[in-house]
PDB file of C-alpha atoms in Angstrom:
ATOM      1  CA  GLY A   1      88.277 101.461 117.183  1.00 56.00           C
ATOM      2  CA  ALA A   2      86.452  98.747 118.437  1.00 82.00           C
ATOM      3  CA  GLY A   3      88.633  96.057 121.040  1.00 93.00           C
ATOM      4  CA  VAL A   4      88.091  92.615 121.660  1.00 96.00           C
ATOM      5  CA  SER A   5      84.529  92.269 123.214  1.00 96.00           C
ATOM      6  CA  GLN A   6      83.496  89.388 125.603  1.00 97.00           C
ATOM      7  CA  SER A   7      80.615  88.309 127.004  1.00 97.00           C
ATOM      8  CA  PRO A   8      78.954  88.299 129.591  1.00 97.00           C
ATOM      9  CA  SER A   9      81.383  89.958 132.118  1.00 96.00           C
ATOM     10  CA  ASN A  10      80.285  87.884 134.946  1.00 96.00           C
ATOM     11  CA  LYS A  11      78.844  84.584 135.169  1.00 97.00           C
ATOM     12  CA  VAL A  12      77.326  82.662 138.289  1.00 97.00           C
ATOM     13  CA  THR A  13      75.828  79.593 137.817  1.00 96.00           C
ATOM     14  CA  GLU A  14      75.111  76.503 139.533  1.00 96.00           C
ATOM     15  CA  LYS A  15      77.521  73.303 139.344  1.00 96.00           C
ATOM     16  CA  GLY A  16      76.519  70.842 136.774  1.00 97.00           C
ATOM     17  CA  LYS A  17      75.176  73.124 134.379  1.00 97.00           C
ATOM     18  CA  ASP A  18      76.650  74.390 131.120  1.00 97.00           C
ATOM     19  CA  VAL A  19      77.917  77.676 130.177  1.00 98.00           C
ATOM     20  CA  GLU A  20      78.902  79.683 127.325  1.00 98.00           C
ATOM     21  CA  LEU A  21      81.140  82.411 126.957  1.00 98.00           C
ATOM     22  CA  ARG A  22      81.295  84.567 123.457  1.00 98.00           C
ATOM     23  CA  CYS A  23      84.538  86.421 122.192  1.00 98.00           C
ATOM     24  CA  ASP A  24      84.242  89.166 119.334  1.00 97.00           C
ATOM     25  CA  PRO A  25      87.489  89.839 118.483  1.00 96.00           C
ATOM     26  CA  ILE A  26      89.165  92.714 116.300  1.00 95.00           C
ATOM     27  CA  SER A  27      87.967  92.923 112.807  1.00 93.00           C
ATOM     28  CA  GLY A  28      90.579  91.539 110.623  1.00 91.00           C
ATOM     29  CA  HIS A  29      92.351  89.586 113.238  1.00 93.00           C
ATOM     30  CA  THR A  30      92.954  86.167 111.793  1.00 92.00           C
ATOM     31  CA  ALA A  31      94.207  84.494 115.158  1.00 91.00           C
ATOM     32  CA  LEU A  32      92.121  84.051 118.113  1.00 93.00           C
ATOM     33  CA  TYR A  33      93.147  82.512 121.625  1.00 93.00           C
ATOM     34  CA  TRP A  34      91.511  81.660 124.780  1.00 95.00           C
ATOM     35  CA  TYR A  35      93.141  81.847 128.713  1.00 94.00           C
ATOM     36  CA  ARG A  36      92.149  80.901 131.659  1.00 95.00           C
ATOM     37  CA  GLN A  37      93.048  83.000 135.032  1.00 93.00           C
ATOM     38  CA  SER A  38      92.555  81.868 138.044  1.00 89.00           C
ATOM     39  CA  LEU A  39      93.240  83.579 141.662  1.00 79.00           C
ATOM     40  CA  GLY A  40      96.980  84.017 141.946  1.00 69.00           C
ATOM     41  CA  GLN A  41      97.901  82.430 138.923  1.00 74.00           C
ATOM     42  CA  GLY A  42      98.988  83.381 135.717  1.00 79.00           C
ATOM     43  CA  LEU A  43      97.296  82.948 132.365  1.00 87.00           C
ATOM     44  CA  GLU A  44      96.774  79.102 131.394  1.00 88.00           C
ATOM     45  CA  PHE A  45      96.813  78.744 127.517  1.00 88.00           C
ATOM     46  CA  LEU A  46      93.652  76.789 126.667  1.00 92.00           C
ATOM     47  CA  ILE A  47      93.107  76.999 122.807  1.00 92.00           C
ATOM     48  CA  TYR A  48      94.163  79.009 119.650  1.00 88.00           C
ATOM     49  CA  PHE A  49      92.107  79.781 116.353  1.00 91.00           C
ATOM     50  CA  GLN A  50      93.920  80.629 113.166  1.00 88.00           C
ATOM     51  CA  GLY A  51      90.849  81.333 111.218  1.00 89.00           C
ATOM     52  CA  ASN A  52      88.168  78.816 111.995  1.00 90.00           C
ATOM     53  CA  SER A  53      90.515  75.905 112.355  1.00 89.00           C
ATOM     54  CA  ALA A  54      92.313  75.195 115.944  1.00 88.00           C
ATOM     55  CA  PRO A  55      95.958  73.822 115.478  1.00 79.00           C
ATOM     56  CA  ASP A  56      96.245  73.665 118.900  1.00 78.00           C
ATOM     57  CA  LYS A  57      93.921  71.986 121.450  1.00 81.00           C
ATOM     58  CA  SER A  58      96.525  70.908 123.942  1.00 81.00           C
ATOM     59  CA  GLY A  59      95.356  73.121 126.700  1.00 87.00           C
ATOM     60  CA  LEU A  60      91.647  72.326 126.945  1.00 92.00           C
ATOM     61  CA  PRO A  61      91.770  70.830 130.605  1.00 91.00           C
ATOM     62  CA  SER A  62      89.233  68.150 129.981  1.00 92.00           C
ATOM     63  CA  ASP A  63      86.618  66.899 127.535  1.00 93.00           C
ATOM     64  CA  ARG A  64      84.046  68.967 129.170  1.00 96.00           C
ATOM     65  CA  PHE A  65      85.859  72.087 127.706  1.00 97.00           C
ATOM     66  CA  SER A  66      85.093  72.746 124.009  1.00 96.00           C
ATOM     67  CA  ALA A  67      85.470  75.924 121.610  1.00 96.00           C
ATOM     68  CA  GLU A  68      84.387  77.205 118.322  1.00 95.00           C
ATOM     69  CA  ARG A  69      85.168  79.728 115.823  1.00 95.00           C
ATOM     70  CA  THR A  70      82.360  80.577 112.858  1.00 90.00           C
ATOM     71  CA  GLY A  71      83.114  82.961 110.069  1.00 88.00           C
ATOM     72  CA  GLY A  72      86.509  83.870 111.152  1.00 84.00           C
ATOM     73  CA  SER A  73      85.219  85.988 113.583  1.00 92.00           C
ATOM     74  CA  VAL A  74      83.207  85.272 116.760  1.00 96.00           C
ATOM     75  CA  SER A  75      84.622  82.525 118.906  1.00 97.00           C
ATOM     76  CA  THR A  76      82.528  80.512 121.979  1.00 97.00           C
ATOM     77  CA  LEU A  77      83.683  78.768 124.728  1.00 97.00           C
ATOM     78  CA  THR A  78      81.604  76.134 126.158  1.00 97.00           C
ATOM     79  CA  ILE A  79      81.878  74.115 129.531  1.00 97.00           C
ATOM     80  CA  GLN A  80      79.817  71.396 130.183  1.00 97.00           C
ATOM     81  CA  ARG A  81      78.793  70.084 133.587  1.00 97.00           C
ATOM     82  CA  THR A  82      80.388  72.804 135.217  1.00 97.00           C
ATOM     83  CA  GLN A  83      82.698  71.858 138.272  1.00 96.00           C
ATOM     84  CA  GLN A  84      83.967  74.556 141.220  1.00 95.00           C
ATOM     85  CA  GLU A  85      87.184  74.390 139.714  1.00 93.00           C
ATOM     86  CA  ASP A  86      86.076  75.840 136.338  1.00 96.00           C
ATOM     87  CA  SER A  87      85.485  79.387 138.702  1.00 96.00           C
ATOM     88  CA  ALA A  88      87.810  81.424 137.126  1.00 96.00           C
ATOM     89  CA  VAL A  89      88.370  84.357 134.495  1.00 95.00           C
ATOM     90  CA  TYR A  90      88.247  83.621 131.228  1.00 97.00           C
ATOM     91  CA  LEU A  91      90.377  85.998 128.932  1.00 96.00           C
ATOM     92  CA  CYS A  92      90.344  85.891 125.043  1.00 96.00           C
ATOM     93  CA  ALA A  93      92.741  87.623 122.657  1.00 95.00           C
ATOM     94  CA  SER A  94      93.131  88.085 119.167  1.00 94.00           C
ATOM     95  CA  SER A  95      96.126  89.279 116.962  1.00 92.00           C
ATOM     96  CA  LEU A  96      97.017  89.443 113.369  1.00 89.00           C
ATOM     97  CA  GLY A  97      97.823  86.165 113.018  1.00 77.00           C
ATOM     98  CA  ASP A  98     101.767  85.641 113.331  1.00 74.00           C
ATOM     99  CA  ILE A  99     102.189  84.115 117.136  1.00 73.00           C
ATOM    100  CA  ASN A 100     105.024  86.846 117.261  1.00 76.00           C
ATOM    101  CA  GLN A 101     102.343  89.491 116.867  1.00 83.00           C
ATOM    102  CA  PRO A 102     100.866  91.305 120.175  1.00 87.00           C
ATOM    103  CA  GLN A 103      98.035  90.038 121.231  1.00 91.00           C
ATOM    104  CA  HIS A 104      95.062  92.469 122.019  1.00 94.00           C
ATOM    105  CA  PHE A 105      92.846  91.113 124.782  1.00 95.00           C
ATOM    106  CA  GLY A 106      89.175  91.547 126.361  1.00 95.00           C
ATOM    107  CA  ASP A 107      88.642  92.340 130.000  1.00 94.00           C
ATOM    108  CA  GLY A 108      87.218  88.642 130.488  1.00 95.00           C
ATOM    109  CA  THR A 109      84.702  86.747 131.465  1.00 97.00           C
ATOM    110  CA  ARG A 110      84.325  85.977 135.514  1.00 96.00           C
ATOM    111  CA  LEU A 111      82.858  82.548 136.058  1.00 97.00           C
ATOM    112  CA  SER A 112      81.632  81.638 139.615  1.00 96.00           C
ATOM    113  CA  ILE A 113      80.576  78.132 139.846  1.00 96.00           C
ATOM    114  CA  LEU A 114      78.420  77.882 143.020  1.00 94.00           C
TER     115      LEU A 114
ATOM    116  CA  ALA B   1     110.692  72.955 127.087  1.00 68.00           C
ATOM    117  CA  GLN B   2     109.703  76.621 126.374  1.00 75.00           C
ATOM    118  CA  SER B   3     109.419  78.334 129.809  1.00 86.00           C
ATOM    119  CA  VAL B   4     109.232  82.171 131.074  1.00 92.00           C
ATOM    120  CA  THR B   5     110.035  82.626 135.093  1.00 94.00           C
ATOM    121  CA  GLN B   6     109.271  85.803 136.678  1.00 95.00           C
ATOM    122  CA  LEU B   7     111.376  85.602 139.678  1.00 92.00           C
ATOM    123  CA  ASP B   8     108.988  87.892 141.945  1.00 95.00           C
ATOM    124  CA  SER B   9     105.799  87.578 142.624  1.00 94.00           C
ATOM    125  CA  HIS B  10     105.402  90.902 144.562  1.00 96.00           C
ATOM    126  CA  VAL B  11     107.313  94.033 144.089  1.00 98.00           C
ATOM    127  CA  SER B  12     107.047  97.034 146.108  1.00 98.00           C
ATOM    128  CA  VAL B  13     108.709 100.472 145.481  1.00 97.00           C
ATOM    129  CA  SER B  14     108.159 103.813 146.396  1.00 97.00           C
ATOM    130  CA  GLU B  15     106.397 106.733 143.819  1.00 97.00           C
ATOM    131  CA  GLY B  16     109.257 108.410 142.395  1.00 97.00           C
ATOM    132  CA  THR B  17     111.818 105.590 142.740  1.00 97.00           C
ATOM    133  CA  PRO B  18     113.060 103.083 139.788  1.00 98.00           C
ATOM    134  CA  VAL B  19     111.084 100.036 139.375  1.00 98.00           C
ATOM    135  CA  LEU B  20     112.513  96.683 138.349  1.00 98.00           C
ATOM    136  CA  LEU B  21     110.561  93.611 137.135  1.00 98.00           C
ATOM    137  CA  ARG B  22     112.850  90.440 136.167  1.00 98.00           C
ATOM    138  CA  CYS B  23     111.738  87.693 133.666  1.00 97.00           C
ATOM    139  CA  ASN B  24     113.905  84.880 132.431  1.00 95.00           C
ATOM    140  CA  TYR B  25     112.958  82.992 129.546  1.00 92.00           C
ATOM    141  CA  SER B  26     114.151  79.323 128.169  1.00 87.00           C
ATOM    142  CA  SER B  27     114.423  78.883 124.364  1.00 71.00           C
ATOM    143  CA  SER B  28     116.711  77.013 121.947  1.00 65.00           C
ATOM    144  CA  TYR B  29     116.175  79.736 119.570  1.00 72.00           C
ATOM    145  CA  SER B  30     115.558  83.235 119.219  1.00 72.00           C
ATOM    146  CA  PRO B  31     112.472  83.985 120.671  1.00 81.00           C
ATOM    147  CA  SER B  32     109.972  86.899 120.823  1.00 88.00           C
ATOM    148  CA  LEU B  33     109.338  88.671 124.089  1.00 92.00           C
ATOM    149  CA  PHE B  34     106.490  90.689 125.377  1.00 93.00           C
ATOM    150  CA  TRP B  35     105.714  92.613 128.510  1.00 96.00           C
ATOM    151  CA  TYR B  36     101.659  92.976 129.547  1.00 96.00           C
ATOM    152  CA  VAL B  37     100.430  94.906 132.432  1.00 96.00           C
ATOM    153  CA  GLN B  38      97.048  93.713 133.639  1.00 94.00           C
ATOM    154  CA  HIS B  39      94.838  96.248 135.868  1.00 93.00           C
ATOM    155  CA  PRO B  40      92.068  95.047 138.415  1.00 88.00           C
ATOM    156  CA  ASN B  41      88.937  93.528 136.210  1.00 85.00           C
ATOM    157  CA  LYS B  42      90.660  94.732 132.891  1.00 88.00           C
ATOM    158  CA  GLY B  43      92.485  92.047 130.269  1.00 89.00           C
ATOM    159  CA  LEU B  44      95.916  92.466 129.559  1.00 92.00           C
ATOM    160  CA  GLN B  45      97.877  95.059 127.417  1.00 94.00           C
ATOM    161  CA  LEU B  46     100.844  95.067 125.563  1.00 94.00           C
ATOM    162  CA  LEU B  47     103.755  97.384 127.219  1.00 96.00           C
ATOM    163  CA  LEU B  48     106.398  96.095 124.808  1.00 94.00           C
ATOM    164  CA  LYS B  49     107.955  93.785 122.678  1.00 92.00           C
ATOM    165  CA  TYR B  50     111.376  92.463 121.318  1.00 91.00           C
ATOM    166  CA  THR B  51     111.501  90.873 118.072  1.00 81.00           C
ATOM    167  CA  SER B  52     115.068  90.815 117.265  1.00 76.00           C
ATOM    168  CA  ALA B  53     115.725  94.037 116.343  1.00 74.00           C
ATOM    169  CA  ALA B  54     117.063  96.686 118.961  1.00 83.00           C
ATOM    170  CA  THR B  55     117.962  94.695 122.409  1.00 88.00           C
ATOM    171  CA  LEU B  56     116.776  97.580 124.374  1.00 94.00           C
ATOM    172  CA  VAL B  57     112.974  97.937 123.653  1.00 94.00           C
ATOM    173  CA  LYS B  58     111.015 101.124 124.439  1.00 94.00           C
ATOM    174  CA  GLY B  59     107.059 101.117 125.310  1.00 94.00           C
ATOM    175  CA  ILE B  60     104.523 102.817 126.472  1.00 94.00           C
ATOM    176  CA  ASN B  61     104.192 104.568 130.068  1.00 93.00           C
ATOM    177  CA  GLY B  62     107.725 105.119 130.244  1.00 96.00           C
ATOM    178  CA  PHE B  63     108.645 101.607 130.458  1.00 97.00           C
ATOM    179  CA  GLU B  64     111.345  99.651 128.449  1.00 97.00           C
ATOM    180  CA  ALA B  65     113.365  96.375 128.676  1.00 97.00           C
ATOM    181  CA  GLU B  66     116.519  94.875 127.659  1.00 95.00           C
ATOM    182  CA  PHE B  67     117.200  91.431 125.715  1.00 93.00           C
ATOM    183  CA  LYS B  68     120.260  89.923 127.469  1.00 92.00           C
ATOM    184  CA  LYS B  69     120.913  86.625 125.295  1.00 89.00           C
ATOM    185  CA  SER B  70     123.779  85.514 127.578  1.00 90.00           C
ATOM    186  CA  GLU B  71     121.606  86.126 130.775  1.00 92.00           C
ATOM    187  CA  THR B  72     118.476  84.811 129.048  1.00 92.00           C
ATOM    188  CA  SER B  73     116.720  87.739 130.791  1.00 94.00           C
ATOM    189  CA  PHE B  74     114.360  90.102 129.776  1.00 96.00           C
ATOM    190  CA  HIS B  75     113.854  92.521 132.481  1.00 97.00           C
ATOM    191  CA  LEU B  76     111.386  95.460 132.392  1.00 98.00           C
ATOM    192  CA  THR B  77     112.197  98.680 134.280  1.00 98.00           C
ATOM    193  CA  LYS B  78     110.952 102.173 134.398  1.00 98.00           C
ATOM    194  CA  PRO B  79     113.228 105.183 136.120  1.00 97.00           C
ATOM    195  CA  SER B  80     110.295 106.595 138.081  1.00 97.00           C
ATOM    196  CA  ALA B  81     107.544 104.468 139.283  1.00 97.00           C
ATOM    197  CA  HIS B  82     104.014 106.613 139.255  1.00 96.00           C
ATOM    198  CA  MET B  83     100.697 105.596 141.423  1.00 96.00           C
ATOM    199  CA  SER B  84      99.305 104.502 138.511  1.00 96.00           C
ATOM    200  CA  ASP B  85     101.463 101.640 137.632  1.00 97.00           C
ATOM    201  CA  ALA B  86     100.141  99.664 140.351  1.00 97.00           C
ATOM    202  CA  ALA B  87      99.127  96.655 138.462  1.00 96.00           C
ATOM    203  CA  GLU B  88     100.051  93.014 137.576  1.00 95.00           C
ATOM    204  CA  TYR B  89     102.670  92.644 134.930  1.00 97.00           C
ATOM    205  CA  PHE B  90     103.529  89.763 132.921  1.00 96.00           C
ATOM    206  CA  CYS B  91     106.039  88.534 131.028  1.00 95.00           C
ATOM    207  CA  ALA B  92     105.860  86.193 127.609  1.00 92.00           C
ATOM    208  CA  SER B  93     107.590  84.661 125.235  1.00 89.00           C
ATOM    209  CA  SER B  94     106.933  82.794 121.932  1.00 83.00           C
ATOM    210  CA  MET B  95     109.452  80.645 119.754  1.00 67.00           C
ATOM    211  CA  ASN B  96     108.270  79.533 116.802  1.00 61.00           C
ATOM    212  CA  ARG B  97     105.887  80.350 114.145  1.00 54.00           C
ATOM    213  CA  ASP B  98     102.529  78.064 114.694  1.00 51.00           C
ATOM    214  CA  ASP B  99     103.478  77.683 118.534  1.00 60.00           C
ATOM    215  CA  LYS B 100     101.429  79.685 121.538  1.00 72.00           C
ATOM    216  CA  ILE B 101     102.763  81.786 123.627  1.00 82.00           C
ATOM    217  CA  ILE B 102     103.809  81.219 127.253  1.00 86.00           C
ATOM    218  CA  PHE B 103     103.426  83.789 129.879  1.00 90.00           C
ATOM    219  CA  GLY B 104     104.799  83.869 133.253  1.00 92.00           C
ATOM    220  CA  LYS B 105     102.882  83.706 136.652  1.00 91.00           C
ATOM    221  CA  GLY B 106     103.182  87.437 136.725  1.00 94.00           C
ATOM    222  CA  THR B 107     104.603  90.117 139.265  1.00 96.00           C
ATOM    223  CA  ARG B 108     102.496  92.483 141.267  1.00 95.00           C
ATOM    224  CA  LEU B 109     103.757  95.959 141.600  1.00 97.00           C
ATOM    225  CA  HIS B 110     102.701  97.986 144.677  1.00 97.00           C
ATOM    226  CA  ILE B 111     103.620 101.342 144.795  1.00 97.00           C
ATOM    227  CA  LEU B 112     103.879 103.085 148.153  1.00 95.00           C
ATOM    228  CA  PRO B 113     103.057 106.763 148.543  1.00 91.00           C
TER     229      PRO B 113
END
C-alpha cells in the first residue's frame, strides 16, 4: 500500500522567500508529525497533529514556521522569510494515533536556502 | 525530563561480526521504546518496538533489543553484520499518551568488508 508521501523531494530557494512543504500521510492514520533533521543532528520535533488539531506546537523554532492539516489528511508546513539556518531535511511521519504506535516516515524534503 | 542517549555517534564492525548499538533512556514511567533505521536519502523505518510485553524484542533483518529497566537501557544487537546494515540508527522513546516521542541523536553504523 501507499506510504507517507512528501513533496517536493528537493527544494532550493533564496533567503527571504516563503516555502511550503507538503505531506500526505497513510490513509487512516490520525496522527501526523513533522521533524527537522540537520546535518549530523538527530531528529528535532516540530509539531504533531491529532486529526486536524495540533496539541503540541512547542517544537516550532520561531513564528516564521507554521503548519496546518485539513480533512484529517494532508498537512503543509510553511516557512516564511526563510533563513540559511532553515536548510535541513524536513521529515513527516504518520501513525494510528497513540503515541506508542510506531511512526511511518516519508522520505523527506531536502530544503536548501541560498 | 525525558531523554534518550545514544552513546556512540559512530560504530564500525567487520562484516559477519556482532553489532551492538547502545541506547539509554531516562524516565519516571514505563516507556515505549523504538529503534529506527535510516538509509541515505530515505525516511526512517521501524526496526522494532518495546511496549512492556517481553523484554527481549525481535525486529526485522535479524535485529533484536533487550529492555533492561535496572540499567535504563535498550541496546540494539545483531549476531552477524551484513553490508546492507550500513545506515544510521535512531533510538526513540515515548512516555505518556499524547506526549511527543523523543529521538536520540543517532548512531552511524559502518560495515567493513
